[in-house]
XYZ file of C-alpha atoms in Angstrom:
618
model
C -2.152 32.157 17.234
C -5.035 32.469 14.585
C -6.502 28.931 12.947
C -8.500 28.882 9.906
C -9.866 25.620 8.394
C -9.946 25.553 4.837
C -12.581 22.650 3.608
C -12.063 22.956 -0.263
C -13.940 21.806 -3.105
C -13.040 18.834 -4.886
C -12.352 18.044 -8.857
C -12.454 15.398 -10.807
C -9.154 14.352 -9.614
C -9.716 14.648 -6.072
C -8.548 18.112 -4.391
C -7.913 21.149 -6.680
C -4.516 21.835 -5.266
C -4.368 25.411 -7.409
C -7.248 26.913 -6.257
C -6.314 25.751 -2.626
C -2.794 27.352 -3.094
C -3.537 30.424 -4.957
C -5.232 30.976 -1.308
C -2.636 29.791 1.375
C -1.113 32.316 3.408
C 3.231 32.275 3.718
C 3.076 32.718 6.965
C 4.522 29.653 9.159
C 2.330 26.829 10.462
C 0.818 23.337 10.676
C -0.991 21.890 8.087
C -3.467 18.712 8.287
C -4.127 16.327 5.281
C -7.089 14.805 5.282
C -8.826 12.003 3.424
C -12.368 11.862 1.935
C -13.648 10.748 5.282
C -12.450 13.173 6.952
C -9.676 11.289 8.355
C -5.999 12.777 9.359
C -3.376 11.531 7.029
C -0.247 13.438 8.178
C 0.771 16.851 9.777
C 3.315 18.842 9.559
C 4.722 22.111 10.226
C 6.202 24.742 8.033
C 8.669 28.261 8.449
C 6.261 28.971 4.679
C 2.928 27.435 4.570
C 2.609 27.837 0.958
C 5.652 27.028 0.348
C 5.957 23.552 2.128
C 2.746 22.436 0.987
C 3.403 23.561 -2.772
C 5.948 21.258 -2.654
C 3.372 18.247 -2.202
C 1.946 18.896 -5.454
C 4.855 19.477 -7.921
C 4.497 17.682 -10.900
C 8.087 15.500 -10.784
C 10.436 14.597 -8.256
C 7.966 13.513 -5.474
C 8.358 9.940 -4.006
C 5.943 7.036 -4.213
C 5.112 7.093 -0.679
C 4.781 10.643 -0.862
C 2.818 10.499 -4.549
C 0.605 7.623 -2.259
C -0.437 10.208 0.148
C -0.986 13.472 -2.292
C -3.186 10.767 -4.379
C -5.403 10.123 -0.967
C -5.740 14.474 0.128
C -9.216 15.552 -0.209
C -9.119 18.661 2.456
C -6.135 20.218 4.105
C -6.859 22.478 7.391
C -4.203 25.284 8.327
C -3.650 26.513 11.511
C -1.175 29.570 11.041
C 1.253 30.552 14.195
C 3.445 32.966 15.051
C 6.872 31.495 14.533
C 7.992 28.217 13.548
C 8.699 27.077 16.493
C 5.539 27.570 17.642
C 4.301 25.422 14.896
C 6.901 22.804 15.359
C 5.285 22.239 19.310
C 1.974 22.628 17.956
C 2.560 20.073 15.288
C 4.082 17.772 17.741
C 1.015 17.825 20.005
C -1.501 17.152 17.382
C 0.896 14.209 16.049
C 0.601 12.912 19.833
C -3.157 12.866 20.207
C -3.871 11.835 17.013
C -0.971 9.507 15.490
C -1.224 9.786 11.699
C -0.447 6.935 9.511
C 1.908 9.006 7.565
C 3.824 10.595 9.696
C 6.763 8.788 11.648
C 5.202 7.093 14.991
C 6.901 5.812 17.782
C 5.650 3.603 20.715
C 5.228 5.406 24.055
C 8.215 3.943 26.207
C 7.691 3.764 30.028
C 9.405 6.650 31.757
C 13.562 6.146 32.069
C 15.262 4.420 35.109
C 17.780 6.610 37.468
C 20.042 5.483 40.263
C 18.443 7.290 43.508
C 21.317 7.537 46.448
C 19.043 8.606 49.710
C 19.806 11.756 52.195
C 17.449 11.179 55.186
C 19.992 7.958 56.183
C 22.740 7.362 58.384
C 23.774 4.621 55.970
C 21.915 6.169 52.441
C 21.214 3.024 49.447
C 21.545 3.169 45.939
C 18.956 1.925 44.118
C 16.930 1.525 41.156
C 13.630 4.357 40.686
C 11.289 4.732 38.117
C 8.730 6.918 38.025
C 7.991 10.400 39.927
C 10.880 11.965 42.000
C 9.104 12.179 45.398
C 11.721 10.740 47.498
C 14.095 13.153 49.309
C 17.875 12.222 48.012
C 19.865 12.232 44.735
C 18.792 11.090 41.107
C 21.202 10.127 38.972
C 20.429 9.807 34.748
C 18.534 8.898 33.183
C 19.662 5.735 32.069
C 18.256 4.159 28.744
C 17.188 0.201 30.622
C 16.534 -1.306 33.563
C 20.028 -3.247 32.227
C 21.941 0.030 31.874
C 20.795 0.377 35.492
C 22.269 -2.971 36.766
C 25.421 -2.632 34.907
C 26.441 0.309 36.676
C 24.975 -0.798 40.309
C 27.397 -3.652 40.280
C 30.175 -1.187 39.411
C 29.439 0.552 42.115
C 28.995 -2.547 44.373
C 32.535 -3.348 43.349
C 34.342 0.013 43.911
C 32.558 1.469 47.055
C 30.551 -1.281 48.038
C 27.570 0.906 49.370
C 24.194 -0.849 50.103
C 21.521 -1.388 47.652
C 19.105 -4.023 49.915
C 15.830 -2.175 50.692
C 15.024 -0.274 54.332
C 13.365 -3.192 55.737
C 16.093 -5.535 54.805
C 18.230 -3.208 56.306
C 17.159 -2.226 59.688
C 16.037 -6.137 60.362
C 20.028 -7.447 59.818
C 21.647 -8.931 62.956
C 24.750 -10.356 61.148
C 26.303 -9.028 57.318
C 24.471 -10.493 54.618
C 25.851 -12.635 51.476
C 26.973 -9.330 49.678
C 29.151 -8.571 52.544
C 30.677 -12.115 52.571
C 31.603 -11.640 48.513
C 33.016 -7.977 49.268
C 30.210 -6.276 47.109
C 29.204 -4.406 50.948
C 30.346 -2.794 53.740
C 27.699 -3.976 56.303
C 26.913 -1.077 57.570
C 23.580 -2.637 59.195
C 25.483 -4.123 61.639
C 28.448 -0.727 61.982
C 30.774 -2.464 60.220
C 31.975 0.062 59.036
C 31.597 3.688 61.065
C 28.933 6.044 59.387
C 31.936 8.717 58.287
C 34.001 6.294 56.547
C 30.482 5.146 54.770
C 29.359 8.701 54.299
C 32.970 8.741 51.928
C 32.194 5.948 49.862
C 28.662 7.557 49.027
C 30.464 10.694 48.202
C 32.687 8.951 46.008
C 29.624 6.894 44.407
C 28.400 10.594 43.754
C 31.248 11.723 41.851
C 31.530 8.811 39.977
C 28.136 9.147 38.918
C 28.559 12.615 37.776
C 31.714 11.728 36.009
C 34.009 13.020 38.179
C 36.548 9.954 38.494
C 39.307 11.967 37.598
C 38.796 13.930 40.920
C 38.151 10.322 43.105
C 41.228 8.564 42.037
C 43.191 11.963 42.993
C 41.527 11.945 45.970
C 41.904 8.290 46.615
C 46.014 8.335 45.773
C 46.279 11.272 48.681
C 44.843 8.453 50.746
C 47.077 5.901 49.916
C 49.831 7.780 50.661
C 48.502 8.532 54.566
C 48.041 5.564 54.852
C 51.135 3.708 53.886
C 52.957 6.555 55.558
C 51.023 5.833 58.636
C 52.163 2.081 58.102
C 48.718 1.153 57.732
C 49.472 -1.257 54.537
C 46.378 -3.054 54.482
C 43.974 0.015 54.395
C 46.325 1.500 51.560
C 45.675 -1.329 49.788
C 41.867 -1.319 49.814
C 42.624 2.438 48.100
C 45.228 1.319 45.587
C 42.678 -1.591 44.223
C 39.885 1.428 43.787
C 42.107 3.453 42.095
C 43.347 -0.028 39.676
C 39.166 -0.670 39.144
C 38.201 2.954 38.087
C 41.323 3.086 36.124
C 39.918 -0.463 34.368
C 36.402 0.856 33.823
C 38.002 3.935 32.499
C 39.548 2.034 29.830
C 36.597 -0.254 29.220
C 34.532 3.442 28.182
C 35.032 4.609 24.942
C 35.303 7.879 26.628
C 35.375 9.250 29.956
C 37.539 12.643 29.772
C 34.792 14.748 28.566
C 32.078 15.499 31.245
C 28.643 16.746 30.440
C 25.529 14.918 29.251
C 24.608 14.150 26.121
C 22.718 12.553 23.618
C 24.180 11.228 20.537
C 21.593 10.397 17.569
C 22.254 8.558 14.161
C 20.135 7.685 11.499
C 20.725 4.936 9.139
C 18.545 4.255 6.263
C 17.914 1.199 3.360
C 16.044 0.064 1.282
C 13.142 -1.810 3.611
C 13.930 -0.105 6.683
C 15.102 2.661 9.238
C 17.395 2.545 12.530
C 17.777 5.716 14.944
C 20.318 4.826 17.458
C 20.691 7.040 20.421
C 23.744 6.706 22.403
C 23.548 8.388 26.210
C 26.806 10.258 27.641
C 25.928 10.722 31.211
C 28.765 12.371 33.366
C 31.235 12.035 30.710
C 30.230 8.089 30.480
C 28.674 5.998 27.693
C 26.254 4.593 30.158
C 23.820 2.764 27.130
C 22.482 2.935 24.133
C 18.660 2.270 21.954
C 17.631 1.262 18.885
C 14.455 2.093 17.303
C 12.653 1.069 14.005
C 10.324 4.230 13.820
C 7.243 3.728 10.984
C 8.587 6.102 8.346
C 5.876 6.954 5.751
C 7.666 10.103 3.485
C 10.419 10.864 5.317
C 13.363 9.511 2.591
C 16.521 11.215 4.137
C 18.533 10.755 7.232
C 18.246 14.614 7.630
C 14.300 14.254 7.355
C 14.445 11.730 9.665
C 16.329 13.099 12.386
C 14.304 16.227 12.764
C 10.730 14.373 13.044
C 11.931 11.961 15.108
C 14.124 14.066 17.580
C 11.145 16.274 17.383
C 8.549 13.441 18.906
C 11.210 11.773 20.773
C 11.640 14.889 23.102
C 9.250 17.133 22.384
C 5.980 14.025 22.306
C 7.107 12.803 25.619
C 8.555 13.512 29.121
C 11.947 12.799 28.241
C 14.415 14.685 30.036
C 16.311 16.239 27.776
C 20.547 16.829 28.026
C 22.668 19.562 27.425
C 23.478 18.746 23.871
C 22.431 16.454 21.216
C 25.136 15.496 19.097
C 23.469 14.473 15.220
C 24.922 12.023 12.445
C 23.518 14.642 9.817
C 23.581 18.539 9.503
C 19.900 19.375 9.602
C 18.144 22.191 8.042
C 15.652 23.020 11.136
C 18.452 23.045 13.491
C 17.765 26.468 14.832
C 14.126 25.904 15.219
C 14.943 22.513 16.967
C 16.873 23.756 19.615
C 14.656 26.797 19.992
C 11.795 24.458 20.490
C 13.685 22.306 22.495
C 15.297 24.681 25.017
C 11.564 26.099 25.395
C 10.012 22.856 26.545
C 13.073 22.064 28.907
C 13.381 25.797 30.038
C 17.496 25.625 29.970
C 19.299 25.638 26.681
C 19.344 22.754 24.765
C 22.323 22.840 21.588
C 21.817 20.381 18.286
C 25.207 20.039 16.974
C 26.567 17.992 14.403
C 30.233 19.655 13.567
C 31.733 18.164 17.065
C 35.682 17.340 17.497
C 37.415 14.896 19.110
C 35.984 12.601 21.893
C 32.600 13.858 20.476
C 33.463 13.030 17.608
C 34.042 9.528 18.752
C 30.529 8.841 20.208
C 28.848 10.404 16.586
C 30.982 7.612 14.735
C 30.118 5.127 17.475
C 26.170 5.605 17.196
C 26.224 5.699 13.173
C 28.067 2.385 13.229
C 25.381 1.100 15.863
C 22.742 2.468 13.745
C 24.269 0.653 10.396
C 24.877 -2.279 12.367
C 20.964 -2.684 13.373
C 19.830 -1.720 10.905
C 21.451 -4.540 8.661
C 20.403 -7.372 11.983
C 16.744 -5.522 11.654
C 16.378 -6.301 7.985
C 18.227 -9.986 8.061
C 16.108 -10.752 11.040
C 12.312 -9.590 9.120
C 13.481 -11.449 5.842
C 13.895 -14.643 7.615
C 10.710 -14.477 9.352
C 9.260 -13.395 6.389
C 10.589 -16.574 4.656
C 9.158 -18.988 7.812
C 5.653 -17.168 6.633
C 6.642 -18.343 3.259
C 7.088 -21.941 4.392
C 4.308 -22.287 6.300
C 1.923 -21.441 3.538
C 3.899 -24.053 1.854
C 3.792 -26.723 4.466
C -0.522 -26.213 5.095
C -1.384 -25.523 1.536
C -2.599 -21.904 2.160
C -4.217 -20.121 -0.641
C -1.827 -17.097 0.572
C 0.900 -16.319 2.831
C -0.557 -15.841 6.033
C 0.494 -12.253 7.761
C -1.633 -12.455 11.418
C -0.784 -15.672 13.982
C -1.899 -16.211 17.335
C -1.032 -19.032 19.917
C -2.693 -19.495 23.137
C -1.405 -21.538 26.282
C -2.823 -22.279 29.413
C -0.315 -22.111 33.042
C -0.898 -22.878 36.601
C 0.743 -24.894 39.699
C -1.795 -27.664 40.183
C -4.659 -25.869 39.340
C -3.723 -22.448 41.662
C -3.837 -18.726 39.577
C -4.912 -20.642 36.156
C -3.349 -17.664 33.493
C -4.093 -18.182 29.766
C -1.686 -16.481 27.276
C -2.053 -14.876 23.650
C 0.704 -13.856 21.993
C 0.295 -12.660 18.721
C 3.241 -12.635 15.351
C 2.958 -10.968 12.128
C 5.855 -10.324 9.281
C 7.734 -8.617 11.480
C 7.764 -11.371 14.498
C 6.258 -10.666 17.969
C 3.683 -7.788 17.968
C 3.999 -7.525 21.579
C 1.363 -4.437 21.709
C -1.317 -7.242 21.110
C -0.147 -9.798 23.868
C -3.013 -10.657 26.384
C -3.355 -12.112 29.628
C -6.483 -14.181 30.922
C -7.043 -14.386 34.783
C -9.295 -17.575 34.665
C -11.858 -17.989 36.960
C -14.833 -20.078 38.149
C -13.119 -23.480 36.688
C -12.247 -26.716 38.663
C -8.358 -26.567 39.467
C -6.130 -27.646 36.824
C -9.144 -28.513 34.026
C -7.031 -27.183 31.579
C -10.075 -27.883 29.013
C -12.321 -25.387 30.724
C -9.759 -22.945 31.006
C -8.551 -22.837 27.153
C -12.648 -22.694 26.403
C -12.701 -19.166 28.468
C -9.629 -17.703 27.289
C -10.782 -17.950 23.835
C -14.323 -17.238 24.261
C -13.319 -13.918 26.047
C -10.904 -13.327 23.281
C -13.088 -13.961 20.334
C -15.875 -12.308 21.553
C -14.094 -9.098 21.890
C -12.279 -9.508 18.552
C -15.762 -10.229 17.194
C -17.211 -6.683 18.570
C -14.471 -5.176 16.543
C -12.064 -4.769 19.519
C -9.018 -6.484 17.408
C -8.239 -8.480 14.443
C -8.558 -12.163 13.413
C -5.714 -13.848 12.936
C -5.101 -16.087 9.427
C -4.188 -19.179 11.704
C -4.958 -20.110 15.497
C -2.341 -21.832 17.013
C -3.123 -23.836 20.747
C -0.380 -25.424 22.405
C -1.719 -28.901 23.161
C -3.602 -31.910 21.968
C -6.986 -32.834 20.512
C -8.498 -31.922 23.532
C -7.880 -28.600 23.738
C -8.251 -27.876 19.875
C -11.474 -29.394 20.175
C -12.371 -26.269 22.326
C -10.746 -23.435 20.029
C -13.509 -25.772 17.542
C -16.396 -25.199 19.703
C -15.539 -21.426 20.489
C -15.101 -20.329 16.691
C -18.576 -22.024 15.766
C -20.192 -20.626 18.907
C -19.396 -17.678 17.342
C -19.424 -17.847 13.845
C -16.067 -17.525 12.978
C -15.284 -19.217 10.191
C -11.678 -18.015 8.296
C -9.512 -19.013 11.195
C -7.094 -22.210 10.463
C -6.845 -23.286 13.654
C -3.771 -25.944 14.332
C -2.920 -27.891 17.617
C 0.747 -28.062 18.781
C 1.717 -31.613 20.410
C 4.590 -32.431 21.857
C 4.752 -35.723 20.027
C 5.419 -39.064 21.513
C 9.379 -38.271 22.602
C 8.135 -35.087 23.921
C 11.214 -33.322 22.472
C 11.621 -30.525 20.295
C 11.942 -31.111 16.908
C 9.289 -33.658 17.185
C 5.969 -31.401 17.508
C 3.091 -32.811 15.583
C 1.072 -30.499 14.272
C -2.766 -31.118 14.153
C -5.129 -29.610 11.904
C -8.504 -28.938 13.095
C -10.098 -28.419 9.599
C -9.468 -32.298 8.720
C -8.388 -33.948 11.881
C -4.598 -34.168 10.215
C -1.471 -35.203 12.082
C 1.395 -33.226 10.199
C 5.179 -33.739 11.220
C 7.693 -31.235 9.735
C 11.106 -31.629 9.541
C 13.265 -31.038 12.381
C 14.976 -28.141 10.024
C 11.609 -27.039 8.423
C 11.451 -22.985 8.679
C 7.775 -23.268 9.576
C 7.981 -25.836 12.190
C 11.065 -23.060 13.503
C 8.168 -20.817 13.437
C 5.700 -22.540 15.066
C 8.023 -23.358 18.099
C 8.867 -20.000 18.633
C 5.425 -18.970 18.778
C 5.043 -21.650 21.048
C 7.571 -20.849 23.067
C 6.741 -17.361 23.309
C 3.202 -18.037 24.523
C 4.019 -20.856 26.869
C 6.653 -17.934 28.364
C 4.020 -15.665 28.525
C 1.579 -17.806 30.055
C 4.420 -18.381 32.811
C 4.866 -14.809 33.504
C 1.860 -13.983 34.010
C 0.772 -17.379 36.287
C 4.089 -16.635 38.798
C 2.356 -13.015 38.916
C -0.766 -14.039 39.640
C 0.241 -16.205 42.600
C 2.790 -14.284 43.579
C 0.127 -11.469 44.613
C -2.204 -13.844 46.178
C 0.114 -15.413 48.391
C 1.462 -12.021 49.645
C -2.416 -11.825 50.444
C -3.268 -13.235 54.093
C -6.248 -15.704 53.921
C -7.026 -13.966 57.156
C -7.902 -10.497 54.685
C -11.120 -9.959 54.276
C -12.852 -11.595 56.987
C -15.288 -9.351 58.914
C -13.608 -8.250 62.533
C -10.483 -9.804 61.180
C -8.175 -6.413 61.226
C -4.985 -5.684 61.262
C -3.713 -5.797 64.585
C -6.230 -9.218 65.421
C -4.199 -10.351 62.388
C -0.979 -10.057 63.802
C -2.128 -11.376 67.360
C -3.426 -14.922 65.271
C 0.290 -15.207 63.454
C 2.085 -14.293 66.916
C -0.145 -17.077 68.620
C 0.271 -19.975 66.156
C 3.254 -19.152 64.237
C 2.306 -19.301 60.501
C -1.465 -19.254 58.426
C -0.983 -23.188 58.659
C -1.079 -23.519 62.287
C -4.545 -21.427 62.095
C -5.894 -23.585 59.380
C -5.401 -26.501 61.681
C -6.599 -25.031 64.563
C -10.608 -26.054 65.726
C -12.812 -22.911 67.560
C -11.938 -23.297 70.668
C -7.994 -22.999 69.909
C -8.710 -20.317 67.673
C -10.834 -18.402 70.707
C -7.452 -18.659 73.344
C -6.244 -15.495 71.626
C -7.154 -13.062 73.843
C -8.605 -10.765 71.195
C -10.637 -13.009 69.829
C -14.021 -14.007 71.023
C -15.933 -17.487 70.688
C -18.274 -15.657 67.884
C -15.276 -13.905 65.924
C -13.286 -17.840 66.420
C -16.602 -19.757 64.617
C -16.545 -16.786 61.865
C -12.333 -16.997 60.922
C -12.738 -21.265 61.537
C -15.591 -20.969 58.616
C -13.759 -18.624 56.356
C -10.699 -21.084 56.097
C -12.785 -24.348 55.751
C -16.010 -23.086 53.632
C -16.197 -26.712 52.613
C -17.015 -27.750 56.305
């Protein structure tokens, strides 16, 4: 692969496109506009360099988004490759590390959840895994949500009623558990049920998570038969119920004859906004489905769409990739797609869009999703849009504000204080920006102090360029605590923030907030069907959930966190001898030297060092 970097000499008008062209190569490619600083304003790849980027600068036909970007070109560099498909992964790499505002973007997703069935185990689990595939056993996927995940675990809790409580759980049961006493388990922790009969049900949970249900219900009818010409009614029963439930959850799928993975992508497009909907077959099974908004800059067809996106989507990330991807469009760079494609997974990877029958089925199925979101997508960003509207109205803005934050404050009587921020624009909750405070070196439960450091460590950053400001400053209390967002913004000479208390008002109910404003000391009540006191609550709301989340987190990890931890000679195994002798961290609190120095591991010194670590106050 040979690169050349072609920084051309400007005209009057910018970038003389003709000279620039009479030079480019037709050889395939990436290409990388840049602005007059220098900066990266899109990428993309081409089968004809001079050809594709010709295009850019014909004079009729171009769009305004695309006519915005030609307007903005000062330099384009060229890096020429072999084959297009070479240029396709090389322009997805650079579109990775360097994210150009023109070209479509889409948020790194955490990697996908499987279903892991273990092999090292008498009595193997199923279970929910994320991440790298270290564990000897079975994955099974992937599946598009953690709610995808759940849906089929009770399934399977249902039909073969196989384990799914952790090792520890497990191996410390002395009596079946509540899942045993609702028929959603076997028991096999305390040989309920003997390890070959078990071993079939995980075999059959196999199957049914590689579509093969077909081949367990045959299977399961040979059974039945045995057994009720064995006389053993009750056990040929138990298989003619199995056979009724896959049977029902056959139905319930739009599909389940067809086995194989796949992917099923549509693109739906209007004026305001884009939805890709991907539909996952795993096994034969609709097992879930996502919708994505991808920032579109000068892609204007579904066809365009598709291809950058299904491009970044597998090609940007560590996706797995299936055996086909079914398309709602025929797209022109099909062949270079699945070239591409089948490179980075190293097994062959088809695009297809002509598909019959049951295929068919799931391409309809995902365009109507697509549509469907699409349509929610834009109804849902004109009505916030509108709230905006109506809360310039109800403050007397100069203009419609487009950047709101809210803080809140959450403990449990002053233990692992949290402050939120959650952060709205046009669009609604711009979760990227949420932030959580740890507070520290505050009295317990001074929720004064706390608000004070949350926004001071916010501000400050913001004010060093790490963020922006938002048009209004929403806190979720009284005078108090806006008096502290006050002090903060003047401490640091911030002056364009409306800042705005939220009270619960005397009933405490909502519907009743009132609304103070900092600037003039205001009490404003909206109407209980105001769109921007609707606005303001959900904001609210948002950050006082927030704030929760991250407070039960907080003290969730410290009290999995002994007291007895980090004091000096205090290890492990003196740790357990301490809980052994008194039962519980309580006991020990309570407990003078000279109880504390019975333990046989413990001396007198060691007993006055733990007493003094639990009552520093003493």
């Amino acid at each position: 692969m040979a690169q050349s970097r072609n920084n051309n000499d400007t005209t009057l008008d910018g970038f003389d496109s003709q000279a620039f062209l009479a030079r480019l190569t037709q050889r395939p490619g990436v290409y990388q506009m840049r602005d007059a600083a220098g900066e990266l304003l899109y990428i993309g790849k081409a089968k004809n360099l001079k050809k594709r980027v010709s295009s850019y600068f014909r004079a009729t036909g171009l769009t305004v988004k695309t006519q915005a970007l030609v307007s903005h070109i000062r330099t384009i560099d060229v890096t020429v490759t072999n084959s297009e498909t070479e240029a396709l992964l090389l322009e997805q790499n650079l579109i990775k590390e360097y994210r150009p505002p023109y070209n479509i973007l889409l948020r790194d997703d955490k990697s996908y959840p499987y279903i892991f069935v273990s092999d090292k185990d008498t009595y193997p689990l199923l279970s929910f895994h994320r991440g790298a595939k270290r564990k000897k056993g079975s994955y099974f996927g992937p599946f598009p949500s953690r709610a995808a995940i759940n849906d089929t675990l009770g399934i399977l809790q249902k039909l073969f009623k196989i384990r799914q409580c952790d090792d520890t759980f497990f191996k410390n049961r002395s009596r079946p558990c509540l899942q045993y006493q609702i028929d959603r388990c076997s028991a096999p922790c305390v040989k309920a049920i003997t390890e070959e009969a078990y071993q079939k049900d995980v075999r059959h949970a196999s199957m049914f998570l590689q579509g093969k249900s077909h081949v367990i219900m045959k299977e399961l009818a040979d059974q039945m038969e045995v057994a009720a010409a064995s006389l053993d009614f009750e056990r040929a029963a138990v298989y003619r119920d199995q056979i009724s439930s896959l049977q029902l959850i056959q139905e319930q799928q739009f599909v389940a004859g067809d086995a194989g993975d796949a992917d099923v992508i549509a693109c739906a497009i209007l004026p305001g906004g884009v939805c890709v909907h991907v539909l996952y077959v795993r096994g034969g099974r609709i097992v879930g489905s996502k919708a994505v908004h991808p920032k579109v800059s000068i892609e204007d067809s579904p066809e365009q769409v598709l291809s950058a996106f299904i491009a970044q989507w597998y090609l940007g990330s560590a996706r797995e990739l299936p055996d086909v991807i079914i398309c709602s469009h025929d797209l022109d760079d099909k062949a270079c797609l699945e070239e591409a494609l089948t490179e980075h997974r190293g097994k062959k990877v088809s695009v297809n869009y002509r598909v019959k029958g049951e295929r068919a089925g799931w391409q309809k199925l995902a365009l109507t999703n697509a549509e469907q979101q699409l349509s929610s997508h834009l109804a849902s960003k004109q009505t916030m849009y509108q709230r905006f509207v109506q809360l310039q109205e109800a403050f007397n803005l100069d203009a419609i504000p487009k950047r709101l934050e809210c803080f809140d404050i959450s403990h449990s009587s002053g233990e692992a204080t949290v402050a939120s921020c959650v952060v709205f624009d046009h669009n609604g909750p711009l979760k990227k920006d949420y932030r959580h405070f740890n507070i520290e070196g505050i009295t317990g439960g001074d929720d004064y102090a706390a608000m004070h450091q949350a926004l001071t460590r916010r501000y400050t950053r913001i004010k060093k360029g790490e963020g922006a400001l938002p048009d209004i400053l929403f806190i979720d209390g009284g005078k108090g605590q806006v008096t502290q967002a006050v002090d903060v913004l003047r401490e640091l000479q911030i002056n364009e923030v409306q800042i705005i208390g939220v009270a619960k008002g005397t009933t405490r109910k909502a519907g009743f907030e009132t609304l103070i404003v900092a600037e003039t000391g205001q009490e404003v009540t909206l109407a209980s069907d105001s769109s921007a006191l609707h606005l303001v609550q959900h904001i609210r709301d948002e950050a006082h959930r927030f704030a929760i989340t991250g407070h039960r987190a907080r003290r969730g990890k410290a009290r999995n966190q002994s007291r007895l931890e980090g004091i000096p000679g205090v290890g492990p195994k003196r740790r357990r001898e301490l809980l052994k002798h008194f039962g519980g961290i309580q006991a020990i609190e309570r407990a003078s030297v000279a109880e504390i120095a019975k333990v046989s591991t413990i001396s007198s010194a060691l007993a006055e060092e733990i007493y003094g670590a639990l009552h520093p106050e003493d």
